[in-house]
CSV table of C-alpha atoms (C1' of nucleotides) in Angstrom, one decimal:
chain,number,residue,atom,x,y,z
A,1,UNK,CA,11.5,2.0,-14.1
A,2,UNK,CA,10.5,-1.0,-16.0
A,3,UNK,CA,11.8,0.4,-19.2
A,4,UNK,CA,11.9,-3.1,-20.5
A,5,UNK,CA,8.2,-3.7,-20.9
A,6,UNK,CA,8.3,-1.8,-24.1
A,7,UNK,CA,10.6,-4.1,-25.8
A,8,UNK,CA,8.8,-7.2,-24.7
A,9,UNK,CA,7.9,-9.6,-27.4
A,10,UNK,CA,4.4,-9.3,-28.6
A,11,UNK,CA,2.4,-12.4,-28.2
A,12,UNK,CA,-0.9,-13.1,-29.7
A,13,UNK,CA,-3.4,-14.0,-27.0
A,14,UNK,CA,-5.9,-16.7,-27.1
A,15,UNK,CA,-9.1,-15.9,-25.3
A,16,UNK,CA,-10.6,-18.1,-22.8
A,17,UNK,CA,-13.9,-19.3,-24.0
A,18,UNK,CA,-16.7,-19.3,-21.6
A,19,UNK,CA,-17.8,-22.7,-20.5
A,20,UNK,CA,-21.4,-23.5,-20.4
A,21,UNK,CA,-21.2,-25.4,-17.1
A,22,UNK,CA,-23.9,-23.8,-15.0
A,23,UNK,CA,-22.7,-24.9,-11.7
A,24,UNK,CA,-19.5,-26.2,-10.3
A,25,UNK,CA,-18.7,-27.6,-7.0
A,26,UNK,CA,-15.2,-26.6,-7.6
A,27,UNK,CA,-15.8,-23.6,-5.5
A,28,UNK,CA,-14.0,-24.4,-2.4
A,29,UNK,CA,-14.4,-20.8,-1.7
A,30,UNK,CA,-11.6,-19.1,0.1
A,31,UNK,CA,-12.9,-17.8,3.4
A,32,UNK,CA,-12.6,-14.2,4.0
A,33,UNK,CA,-9.1,-13.0,4.0
A,34,UNK,CA,-7.5,-11.8,7.2
A,35,UNK,CA,-8.1,-8.5,8.7
A,36,UNK,CA,-11.2,-7.6,6.8
A,37,UNK,CA,-14.3,-7.0,8.9
A,38,UNK,CA,-17.2,-8.7,7.3
A,39,UNK,CA,-18.5,-6.1,4.9
A,40,UNK,CA,-22.2,-6.5,4.4
A,41,UNK,CA,-23.0,-8.5,1.4
A,42,UNK,CA,-24.8,-6.9,-1.4
A,43,UNK,CA,-28.0,-5.4,-0.3
A,44,UNK,CA,-27.9,-1.6,-0.3
A,45,UNK,CA,-26.7,0.5,-3.2
A,46,UNK,CA,-23.3,-0.9,-3.6
A,47,UNK,CA,-21.3,2.2,-3.1
A,48,UNK,CA,-18.2,0.5,-4.3
A,49,UNK,CA,-17.0,1.5,-7.6
A,50,UNK,CA,-15.9,-0.7,-10.3
A,51,UNK,CA,-15.5,-0.1,-13.9
A,52,UNK,CA,-14.8,-1.0,-17.3
A,53,UNK,CA,-12.5,-1.1,-20.1
A,54,UNK,CA,-10.0,-3.4,-21.6
A,55,UNK,CA,-7.0,-3.5,-23.7
A,56,UNK,CA,-4.7,-5.4,-25.8
A,57,UNK,CA,-2.8,-8.5,-25.3
A,58,UNK,CA,0.9,-8.4,-25.3
A,59,UNK,CA,2.1,-9.6,-22.1
A,60,UNK,CA,5.0,-11.8,-21.6
A,61,UNK,CA,7.0,-10.6,-18.8
A,62,UNK,CA,7.8,-14.0,-17.8
A,63,UNK,CA,11.5,-13.2,-17.5
A,64,UNK,CA,10.7,-10.4,-15.2
A,65,UNK,CA,8.1,-11.9,-13.1
A,66,UNK,CA,8.9,-14.8,-11.1
A,67,UNK,CA,6.6,-17.6,-11.9
A,68,UNK,CA,8.0,-19.3,-8.9
A,69,UNK,CA,6.1,-19.7,-5.7
A,70,UNK,CA,7.9,-17.1,-3.6
A,71,UNK,CA,6.7,-15.3,-0.4
A,72,UNK,CA,4.8,-16.5,2.5
A,73,UNK,CA,4.3,-20.0,1.6
A,74,UNK,CA,1.2,-20.7,3.4
A,75,UNK,CA,-0.8,-23.4,1.7
A,76,UNK,CA,-3.7,-22.9,4.0
A,77,UNK,CA,-6.7,-21.8,2.1
A,78,UNK,CA,-7.2,-19.1,4.7
A,79,UNK,CA,-3.8,-17.6,4.2
A,80,UNK,CA,-3.3,-16.7,0.6
A,81,UNK,CA,0.2,-16.7,-0.7
A,82,UNK,CA,1.1,-13.4,-2.4
A,83,UNK,CA,3.2,-13.4,-5.5
A,84,UNK,CA,4.8,-10.3,-6.8
A,85,UNK,CA,3.6,-9.1,-10.2
A,86,UNK,CA,6.7,-7.0,-10.8
A,87,UNK,CA,4.6,-4.1,-11.7
A,88,UNK,CA,5.4,-0.9,-9.8
A,89,UNK,CA,2.9,1.7,-8.7
A,90,UNK,CA,3.7,3.7,-11.7
A,91,UNK,CA,2.7,0.8,-13.9
A,92,UNK,CA,-0.3,-0.3,-12.0
A,93,UNK,CA,-2.3,1.6,-9.4
A,94,UNK,CA,-5.2,-0.4,-8.2
A,95,UNK,CA,-7.3,2.6,-7.1
A,96,UNK,CA,-6.8,4.3,-10.4
A,97,UNK,CA,-7.5,1.2,-12.5
A,98,UNK,CA,-10.3,-0.8,-10.9
A,99,UNK,CA,-12.8,1.7,-9.6
A,100,UNK,CA,-12.6,4.1,-12.5
A,101,UNK,CA,-15.3,2.9,-14.7
A,102,UNK,CA,-13.6,0.1,-16.7
A,103,UNK,CA,-15.2,-2.8,-14.9
A,104,UNK,CA,-18.0,-3.2,-12.4
A,105,UNK,CA,-16.9,-6.7,-11.4
A,106,UNK,CA,-13.9,-6.0,-9.2
A,107,UNK,CA,-14.5,-5.2,-5.6
A,108,UNK,CA,-12.4,-3.7,-3.0
A,109,UNK,CA,-11.9,-6.4,-0.4
A,110,UNK,CA,-9.6,-4.8,2.1
A,111,UNK,CA,-9.9,-1.3,3.2
A,112,UNK,CA,-7.5,-1.5,6.1
A,113,UNK,CA,-4.2,-3.0,5.8
A,114,UNK,CA,-3.6,-2.6,2.1
A,115,UNK,CA,-5.5,-1.5,-0.9
A,116,UNK,CA,-6.8,-4.8,-2.1
A,117,UNK,CA,-9.2,-5.6,-5.0
A,118,UNK,CA,-10.7,-8.9,-5.9
A,119,UNK,CA,-12.1,-10.1,-9.1
A,120,UNK,CA,-12.4,-12.9,-11.7
A,121,UNK,CA,-10.2,-13.4,-14.7
A,122,UNK,CA,-11.6,-16.2,-16.8
A,123,UNK,CA,-12.3,-18.9,-14.3
A,124,UNK,CA,-9.7,-17.6,-11.9
A,125,UNK,CA,-10.6,-15.8,-8.7
A,126,UNK,CA,-7.8,-13.5,-7.8
A,127,UNK,CA,-7.0,-10.7,-5.4
A,128,UNK,CA,-4.5,-8.0,-6.0
A,129,UNK,CA,-2.9,-5.8,-3.4
A,130,UNK,CA,-0.7,-2.8,-3.4
A,131,UNK,CA,2.3,-3.3,-1.1
A,132,UNK,CA,4.0,-0.6,0.9
A,133,UNK,CA,6.5,0.1,-1.8
A,134,UNK,CA,3.7,0.4,-4.3
A,135,UNK,CA,4.4,-2.9,-6.1
A,136,UNK,CA,1.5,-5.1,-6.7
A,137,UNK,CA,1.1,-8.7,-5.7
A,138,UNK,CA,-1.5,-11.2,-6.5
A,139,UNK,CA,-3.1,-14.3,-4.9
A,140,UNK,CA,-5.3,-16.8,-6.5
A,141,UNK,CA,-8.1,-18.1,-4.3
A,142,UNK,CA,-8.9,-21.2,-6.2
A,143,UNK,CA,-7.0,-22.3,-9.2
A,144,UNK,CA,-6.0,-25.6,-10.6
A,145,UNK,CA,-3.5,-24.2,-13.0
A,146,UNK,CA,-1.5,-21.5,-11.3
A,147,UNK,CA,0.8,-20.8,-14.2
A,148,UNK,CA,-2.1,-20.5,-16.6
A,149,UNK,CA,-3.9,-18.2,-14.2
A,150,UNK,CA,-0.9,-16.0,-13.9
A,151,UNK,CA,-0.7,-15.6,-17.7
A,152,UNK,CA,-4.3,-14.9,-17.9
A,153,UNK,CA,-3.9,-12.2,-15.2
A,154,UNK,CA,-1.0,-10.6,-17.0
A,155,UNK,CA,-3.0,-10.6,-20.2
A,156,UNK,CA,-6.0,-9.1,-18.4
A,157,UNK,CA,-3.8,-6.3,-17.0
A,158,UNK,CA,-2.3,-5.6,-20.4
A,159,UNK,CA,1.0,-6.1,-18.6
A,160,UNK,CA,3.0,-6.1,-21.8
A,161,UNK,CA,2.2,-2.5,-22.4
A,162,UNK,CA,4.5,-0.1,-20.5
A,163,UNK,CA,2.6,2.8,-19.2
A,164,UNK,CA,5.7,4.8,-18.3
A,165,UNK,CA,7.0,4.8,-21.9
A,166,UNK,CA,3.6,5.6,-23.3
A,167,UNK,CA,3.0,8.5,-20.9
A,168,UNK,CA,6.4,9.8,-21.6
A,169,UNK,CA,5.3,10.3,-25.1
A,170,UNK,CA,2.0,11.9,-24.1
A,171,UNK,CA,3.7,14.2,-21.7
A,172,UNK,CA,6.2,15.3,-24.3
A,173,UNK,CA,3.4,16.7,-26.4
A,174,UNK,CA,1.2,17.9,-23.7
A,175,UNK,CA,2.4,19.7,-20.6
A,176,UNK,CA,-1.0,19.4,-19.0
A,177,UNK,CA,-0.9,15.6,-19.3
A,178,UNK,CA,2.6,15.6,-17.9
A,179,UNK,CA,1.3,17.4,-14.8
A,180,UNK,CA,-1.6,15.0,-14.3
A,181,UNK,CA,0.6,12.0,-15.0
A,182,UNK,CA,2.9,12.9,-12.1
A,183,UNK,CA,0.1,12.6,-9.7
A,184,UNK,CA,-2.0,9.9,-11.3
A,185,UNK,CA,0.6,7.2,-12.2
A,186,UNK,CA,-0.5,3.7,-12.8
A,187,UNK,CA,-3.9,4.4,-14.3
A,188,UNK,CA,-4.0,1.4,-16.6
A,189,UNK,CA,-6.5,0.2,-19.2
A,190,UNK,CA,-7.5,-3.4,-18.7
A,191,UNK,CA,-8.1,-6.0,-21.4
A,192,UNK,CA,-11.4,-7.6,-20.5
A,193,UNK,CA,-13.3,-10.4,-22.0
A,194,UNK,CA,-15.4,-8.9,-24.8
A,195,UNK,CA,-18.7,-10.5,-23.8
A,196,UNK,CA,-18.3,-9.5,-20.2
A,197,UNK,CA,-17.4,-6.0,-21.2
A,198,UNK,CA,-20.3,-5.8,-23.6
A,199,UNK,CA,-22.9,-6.8,-21.1
A,200,UNK,CA,-21.5,-4.5,-18.5
A,201,UNK,CA,-21.8,-1.5,-20.7
A,202,UNK,CA,-25.2,-2.5,-22.0
A,203,UNK,CA,-26.2,-2.0,-18.4
A,204,UNK,CA,-24.5,1.4,-18.2
A,205,UNK,CA,-26.6,3.5,-20.5
A,206,UNK,CA,-28.2,6.4,-18.9
A,207,UNK,CA,-27.6,4.8,-15.5
A,208,UNK,CA,-25.7,5.4,-12.4
A,209,UNK,CA,-22.8,3.5,-10.9
A,210,UNK,CA,-24.7,2.1,-8.0
A,211,UNK,CA,-27.4,0.5,-10.1
A,212,UNK,CA,-25.0,-0.6,-12.8
A,213,UNK,CA,-23.1,-2.5,-10.2
A,214,UNK,CA,-26.2,-4.1,-8.9
A,215,UNK,CA,-27.2,-5.1,-12.3
A,216,UNK,CA,-23.8,-6.5,-13.2
A,217,UNK,CA,-23.8,-8.4,-9.9
A,218,UNK,CA,-27.1,-10.0,-10.9
A,219,UNK,CA,-25.8,-11.1,-14.2
A,220,UNK,CA,-22.6,-12.3,-12.6
A,221,UNK,CA,-24.6,-14.4,-10.2
A,222,UNK,CA,-25.7,-16.5,-13.1
A,223,UNK,CA,-22.2,-17.8,-13.6
A,224,UNK,CA,-20.3,-20.4,-11.8
A,225,UNK,CA,-19.6,-19.5,-8.2
A,226,UNK,CA,-15.9,-19.3,-7.5
A,227,UNK,CA,-15.6,-18.2,-3.9
A,228,UNK,CA,-16.2,-15.5,-1.3
A,229,UNK,CA,-13.8,-12.9,-0.3
A,230,UNK,CA,-14.3,-10.2,2.2
A,231,UNK,CA,-17.9,-11.3,2.5
A,232,UNK,CA,-18.5,-10.8,-1.2
A,233,UNK,CA,-19.4,-13.6,-3.6
A,234,UNK,CA,-17.5,-14.0,-6.9
A,235,UNK,CA,-18.7,-15.8,-10.0
A,236,UNK,CA,-17.3,-16.6,-13.4
A,237,UNK,CA,-19.0,-14.4,-16.0
A,238,UNK,CA,-21.9,-16.4,-17.4
A,239,UNK,CA,-21.5,-17.8,-20.9
A,240,UNK,CA,-23.6,-16.8,-23.9
A,241,UNK,CA,-25.6,-19.9,-23.5
A,242,UNK,CA,-26.3,-19.3,-19.9
A,243,UNK,CA,-27.3,-15.7,-20.6
A,244,UNK,CA,-29.7,-16.9,-23.3
A,245,UNK,CA,-31.6,-18.8,-20.7
A,246,UNK,CA,-32.7,-15.6,-19.0
A,247,UNK,CA,-35.9,-13.9,-20.1
A,248,UNK,CA,-36.5,-10.2,-20.5
A,249,UNK,CA,-39.2,-10.5,-17.9
A,250,UNK,CA,-36.7,-11.8,-15.4
A,251,UNK,CA,-34.3,-9.1,-16.1
A,252,UNK,CA,-37.0,-6.4,-15.7
A,253,UNK,CA,-38.1,-7.9,-12.5
A,254,UNK,CA,-34.5,-7.7,-11.4
A,255,UNK,CA,-34.6,-4.0,-12.1
A,256,UNK,CA,-32.9,-3.7,-15.5
A,257,UNK,CA,-35.6,-1.5,-16.9
A,258,UNK,CA,-35.6,-1.0,-20.6
A,259,UNK,CA,-32.0,-2.4,-20.8
A,260,UNK,CA,-33.5,-5.8,-20.3
A,261,UNK,CA,-34.5,-6.0,-23.9
A,262,UNK,CA,-31.1,-4.7,-25.0
A,263,UNK,CA,-29.4,-7.6,-23.2
A,264,UNK,CA,-31.8,-10.2,-24.6
A,265,UNK,CA,-31.6,-8.8,-28.1
A,266,UNK,CA,-27.9,-8.6,-28.0
A,267,UNK,CA,-27.5,-12.1,-26.7
A,268,UNK,CA,-29.8,-13.4,-29.4
A,269,UNK,CA,-28.0,-11.6,-32.1
A,270,UNK,CA,-24.7,-13.0,-30.9
A,271,UNK,CA,-26.0,-16.5,-30.7
A,272,UNK,CA,-27.1,-16.3,-34.3
A,273,UNK,CA,-23.6,-15.5,-35.4
A,274,UNK,CA,-22.4,-18.4,-37.6
A,275,UNK,CA,-19.1,-19.0,-35.9
A,276,UNK,CA,-20.4,-18.3,-32.5
A,277,UNK,CA,-21.0,-15.1,-30.7
A,278,UNK,CA,-17.9,-15.1,-28.6
A,279,UNK,CA,-15.8,-15.8,-31.6
A,280,UNK,CA,-17.5,-13.0,-33.5
A,281,UNK,CA,-16.7,-10.6,-30.8
A,282,UNK,CA,-13.1,-11.8,-30.6
A,283,UNK,CA,-12.7,-11.3,-34.3
A,284,UNK,CA,-13.3,-7.6,-33.8
A,285,UNK,CA,-9.9,-7.5,-32.2
A,286,UNK,CA,-8.4,-8.0,-35.6
A,287,UNK,CA,-10.1,-5.3,-37.6
A,288,UNK,CA,-9.8,-1.6,-37.5
A,289,UNK,CA,-11.6,0.6,-35.0
A,290,UNK,CA,-14.3,2.0,-37.3
A,291,UNK,CA,-15.3,-1.5,-38.5
A,292,UNK,CA,-15.4,-2.8,-35.0
A,293,UNK,CA,-17.6,0.1,-33.9
A,294,UNK,CA,-19.9,-0.4,-36.8
A,295,UNK,CA,-20.2,-4.1,-36.1
A,296,UNK,CA,-20.9,-3.5,-32.4
A,297,UNK,CA,-23.4,-0.8,-33.3
A,298,UNK,CA,-25.6,-3.4,-35.0
A,299,UNK,CA,-26.3,-4.9,-31.6
A,300,UNK,CA,-29.4,-3.5,-29.8
A,301,UNK,CA,-28.5,-1.1,-27.0
A,302,UNK,CA,-25.1,-0.4,-28.4
A,303,UNK,CA,-24.5,3.1,-29.5
A,304,UNK,CA,-21.4,5.2,-30.1
A,305,UNK,CA,-20.4,5.5,-26.4
A,306,UNK,CA,-20.9,1.8,-25.5
A,307,UNK,CA,-19.3,0.6,-28.6
A,308,UNK,CA,-16.2,2.7,-27.9
A,309,UNK,CA,-16.0,1.4,-24.3
A,310,UNK,CA,-16.2,-2.2,-25.5
A,311,UNK,CA,-13.6,-1.4,-28.2
A,312,UNK,CA,-11.2,0.2,-25.8
A,313,UNK,CA,-11.7,-2.0,-22.8
A,314,UNK,CA,-11.8,-5.4,-24.5
A,315,UNK,CA,-11.0,-5.3,-28.1
A,316,UNK,CA,-7.4,-4.0,-28.2
A,317,UNK,CA,-8.6,-0.8,-29.9
A,318,UNK,CA,-6.3,1.5,-28.0
A,319,UNK,CA,-7.3,4.6,-29.9
A,320,UNK,CA,-11.0,4.3,-29.1
A,321,UNK,CA,-12.4,7.3,-27.3
A,322,UNK,CA,-15.6,6.7,-25.4
A,323,UNK,CA,-17.2,10.1,-25.6
A,324,UNK,CA,-19.5,10.9,-22.7
A,325,UNK,CA,-20.5,14.1,-21.0
A,326,UNK,CA,-17.3,14.1,-19.0
A,327,UNK,CA,-15.0,13.6,-22.0
A,328,UNK,CA,-17.0,16.2,-23.8
A,329,UNK,CA,-16.2,18.6,-21.0
A,330,UNK,CA,-12.5,17.8,-21.3
A,331,UNK,CA,-12.5,18.1,-25.0
A,332,UNK,CA,-14.3,21.4,-25.2
A,333,UNK,CA,-12.0,22.8,-22.6
A,334,UNK,CA,-8.6,21.7,-23.9
A,335,UNK,CA,-8.9,20.3,-27.3
A,336,UNK,CA,-11.7,22.0,-29.2
A,337,UNK,CA,-12.7,25.1,-27.2
A,338,UNK,CA,-14.5,26.5,-30.2
A,339,UNK,CA,-17.2,24.0,-29.5
A,340,UNK,CA,-17.6,24.8,-25.9
A,341,UNK,CA,-21.2,25.3,-24.9
A,342,UNK,CA,-22.7,23.4,-27.8
A,343,UNK,CA,-24.6,20.2,-27.3
A,344,UNK,CA,-23.0,16.9,-27.8
A,345,UNK,CA,-24.4,15.1,-30.9
A,346,UNK,CA,-23.4,11.8,-32.4
A,347,UNK,CA,-21.5,13.5,-35.1
A,348,UNK,CA,-19.5,15.5,-32.6
A,349,UNK,CA,-18.6,12.3,-30.9
A,350,UNK,CA,-16.3,11.3,-33.8
A,351,UNK,CA,-15.1,14.9,-33.9
A,352,UNK,CA,-14.0,14.6,-30.3
A,353,UNK,CA,-12.5,11.2,-30.9
A,354,UNK,CA,-10.5,12.6,-33.8
A,355,UNK,CA,-9.2,15.4,-31.7
A,356,UNK,CA,-7.9,13.0,-29.1
A,357,UNK,CA,-6.3,10.7,-31.7
A,358,UNK,CA,-4.6,13.5,-33.5
A,359,UNK,CA,-3.2,14.8,-30.3
A,360,UNK,CA,-2.2,11.5,-28.6
A,361,UNK,CA,-1.9,9.0,-31.4
A,362,UNK,CA,-2.8,5.4,-31.6
A,363,UNK,CA,-3.0,5.0,-27.8
A,364,UNK,CA,-5.3,8.0,-27.5
A,365,UNK,CA,-7.7,5.9,-25.5
A,366,UNK,CA,-5.2,5.4,-22.8
A,367,UNK,CA,-4.5,9.1,-22.6
A,368,UNK,CA,-8.2,9.8,-22.5
A,369,UNK,CA,-8.5,7.4,-19.6
A,370,UNK,CA,-6.0,9.4,-17.5
A,371,UNK,CA,-7.7,12.7,-18.4
A,372,UNK,CA,-11.0,11.2,-17.5
A,373,UNK,CA,-9.8,10.0,-14.1
A,374,UNK,CA,-8.4,13.4,-13.4
A,375,UNK,CA,-11.9,14.7,-13.8
A,376,UNK,CA,-13.3,12.5,-11.2
A,377,UNK,CA,-14.5,14.4,-8.2
A,378,UNK,CA,-12.1,12.5,-5.9
A,379,UNK,CA,-9.1,13.5,-7.9
A,380,UNK,CA,-10.3,17.0,-8.3
A,381,UNK,CA,-10.6,17.3,-4.6
A,382,UNK,CA,-7.0,16.4,-4.3
A,383,UNK,CA,-5.9,18.9,-6.8
A,384,UNK,CA,-7.9,21.6,-5.3
A,385,UNK,CA,-6.7,21.0,-1.8
A,386,UNK,CA,-3.3,21.1,-3.4
A,387,UNK,CA,-3.2,24.2,-5.4
A,388,UNK,CA,-6.5,25.8,-4.7
A,389,UNK,CA,-7.7,26.0,-8.2
A,390,UNK,CA,-10.8,27.5,-6.7
A,391,UNK,CA,-13.0,28.8,-9.3
A,392,UNK,CA,-10.9,28.7,-12.3
A,393,UNK,CA,-12.5,25.6,-13.6
A,394,UNK,CA,-15.9,27.1,-14.0
A,395,UNK,CA,-18.5,24.6,-15.1
A,396,UNK,CA,-18.3,24.6,-18.8
A,397,UNK,CA,-22.0,24.0,-18.8
A,398,UNK,CA,-23.9,20.9,-18.2
A,399,UNK,CA,-27.3,20.0,-19.3
A,400,UNK,CA,-29.2,21.2,-16.4
A,401,UNK,CA,-28.3,23.7,-13.9
A,402,UNK,CA,-25.1,23.0,-12.2
A,403,UNK,CA,-23.6,26.1,-10.8
A,404,UNK,CA,-22.8,25.1,-7.3
A,405,UNK,CA,-19.1,25.4,-7.3
A,406,UNK,CA,-16.3,23.7,-9.1
A,407,UNK,CA,-16.7,20.3,-7.5
A,408,UNK,CA,-20.1,19.0,-7.9
A,409,UNK,CA,-20.5,16.9,-4.8
A,410,UNK,CA,-23.2,14.7,-6.1
A,411,UNK,CA,-21.4,13.4,-9.1
A,412,UNK,CA,-19.0,11.6,-6.8
A,413,UNK,CA,-21.5,9.0,-6.2
A,414,UNK,CA,-22.7,8.9,-9.7
A,415,UNK,CA,-19.2,7.9,-10.6
A,416,UNK,CA,-18.9,5.8,-7.5
A,417,UNK,CA,-15.4,6.8,-6.7
A,418,UNK,CA,-14.3,6.9,-3.2
A,419,UNK,CA,-12.5,10.1,-2.8
A,420,UNK,CA,-10.8,9.5,0.4
A,421,UNK,CA,-9.4,6.1,-0.4
A,422,UNK,CA,-8.3,7.1,-3.8
A,423,UNK,CA,-5.7,9.3,-2.5
A,424,UNK,CA,-4.2,7.5,0.4
A,425,UNK,CA,-1.7,5.5,-1.6
A,426,UNK,CA,-1.1,7.5,-4.7
B,1,DC,C1',-29.2,14.1,-41.6
B,2,DG,C1',-29.6,17.1,-37.1
B,3,DG,C1',-32.4,18.0,-33.2
B,4,DT,C1',-35.7,16.0,-29.4
B,5,DA,C1',-38.7,13.1,-26.6
B,6,DA,C1',-39.3,8.6,-24.3
B,7,DC,C1',-37.2,4.9,-21.9
B,8,DC,C1',-36.8,1.9,-16.3
B,9,DT,C1',-35.2,2.8,-11.8
B,10,DG,C1',-33.5,4.8,-7.6
B,11,DG,C1',-31.5,8.4,-5.0
B,12,DG,C1',-30.7,13.0,-3.9
B,13,DA,C1',-32.2,17.8,-4.4
B,14,DT,C1',-35.8,21.3,-4.3
C,1,DA,C1',-44.3,14.4,1.2
C,2,DA,C1',-44.6,15.3,-3.7
C,3,DT,C1',-41.8,16.4,-7.7
C,4,DC,C1',-38.1,17.2,-10.4
C,5,DC,C1',-33.7,16.1,-12.0
C,6,DC,C1',-30.1,13.1,-13.4
C,7,DA,C1',-27.3,9.0,-14.2
C,8,DG,C1',-20.6,8.0,-18.3
C,9,DG,C1',-27.1,6.6,-23.6
C,10,DT,C1',-29.8,4.5,-27.2
C,11,DT,C1',-33.6,4.5,-30.0
C,12,DA,C1',-37.5,6.2,-32.4
C,13,DC,C1',-39.9,10.1,-34.5
DNA sequence: CGGTAACCTGGGAT
DNA sequence: AATCCCAGGTTAC
């Protein structure tokens, strides 16, 4: 399909700078969308997944997408108007993109009629839903500049990058990838705001999805309120200035633990950057991966893993490979089996990254993303029920004891992926 | 330099 | 019910 995306013109993107306004009345809040029973607010351990990651710019599908109004033209704030994105299921699968660890700020806001996720892009509150035919449509809940918002959304989705073309290349050199790609189409890497991405991953270290999400929600609540969808409040991500007003004490009280000092320290470091912290982060999009990693690593709380996540998910560093325990499993199983059983060390991180890059090329990070998703318990469950891989995927060895079968049932919640929902519309 | 032990917190397993 | 273990790590010996 969309074979054209590949040839789309490449356009440099300008980032939206965080505003320092601390509160805006502009939030006319769009009341809960239709058919969605009032999901309880936050409270409990938010079981909902969300994740990270970001990508490059290059969008410009204007000629494909209809910037025009279009469908159900209901101006009523209650009834959002849905506009097609012109991205098919193979180019964008909501369940394989938003709850897979790239961002913790997008929430599923409709579990019934369609798969629907809601989040914030810049200052725009938007919902995305997967239609019956798999195509994705969007609806802004509160936006002055619809055209600008649309462009921001396409940029955020890395819409100018054609997944089908890219995966064709990966599949050609890797049969295993080809097999997974058939089932997991539309697993896209986002292009998030660098600061937003950085803070989210500072919260992620040695932590679990549920708590990371709560922490990110706390930080988010410091930003301008934009609206409520499906019972959930959405805020613009707070600016660096706003973040600098929070104390380590407050963060600790909010349950950040030792990560509180990481956030404070990083915010301070960024604010001391001559040209501005946001600008400094943005500049990392123009330099090569290693330099970007090195620069990010100077920030407190940012190590190899977090730096790679920020690079891949927000700095257009498509070849960045966030090496965590899961990726380590993948790597030692398929790429460098000779290292299976050994312990992951910082040095081996780059070894793994190199292995991925030499196999998949400059978009290795995107390939890694799919392979990672395939490792998620929810996906494994599907594969198992499918071809009964039973015990062939013996645990390559985890830190502790983990010998209870192929699918470790507890990790599903660590990763926060809803197994059941993930499959219904694949 | 490579290999460990703390580090906050909350939830599930033993 | 008390403990232990672990979570997509980072930092300090």
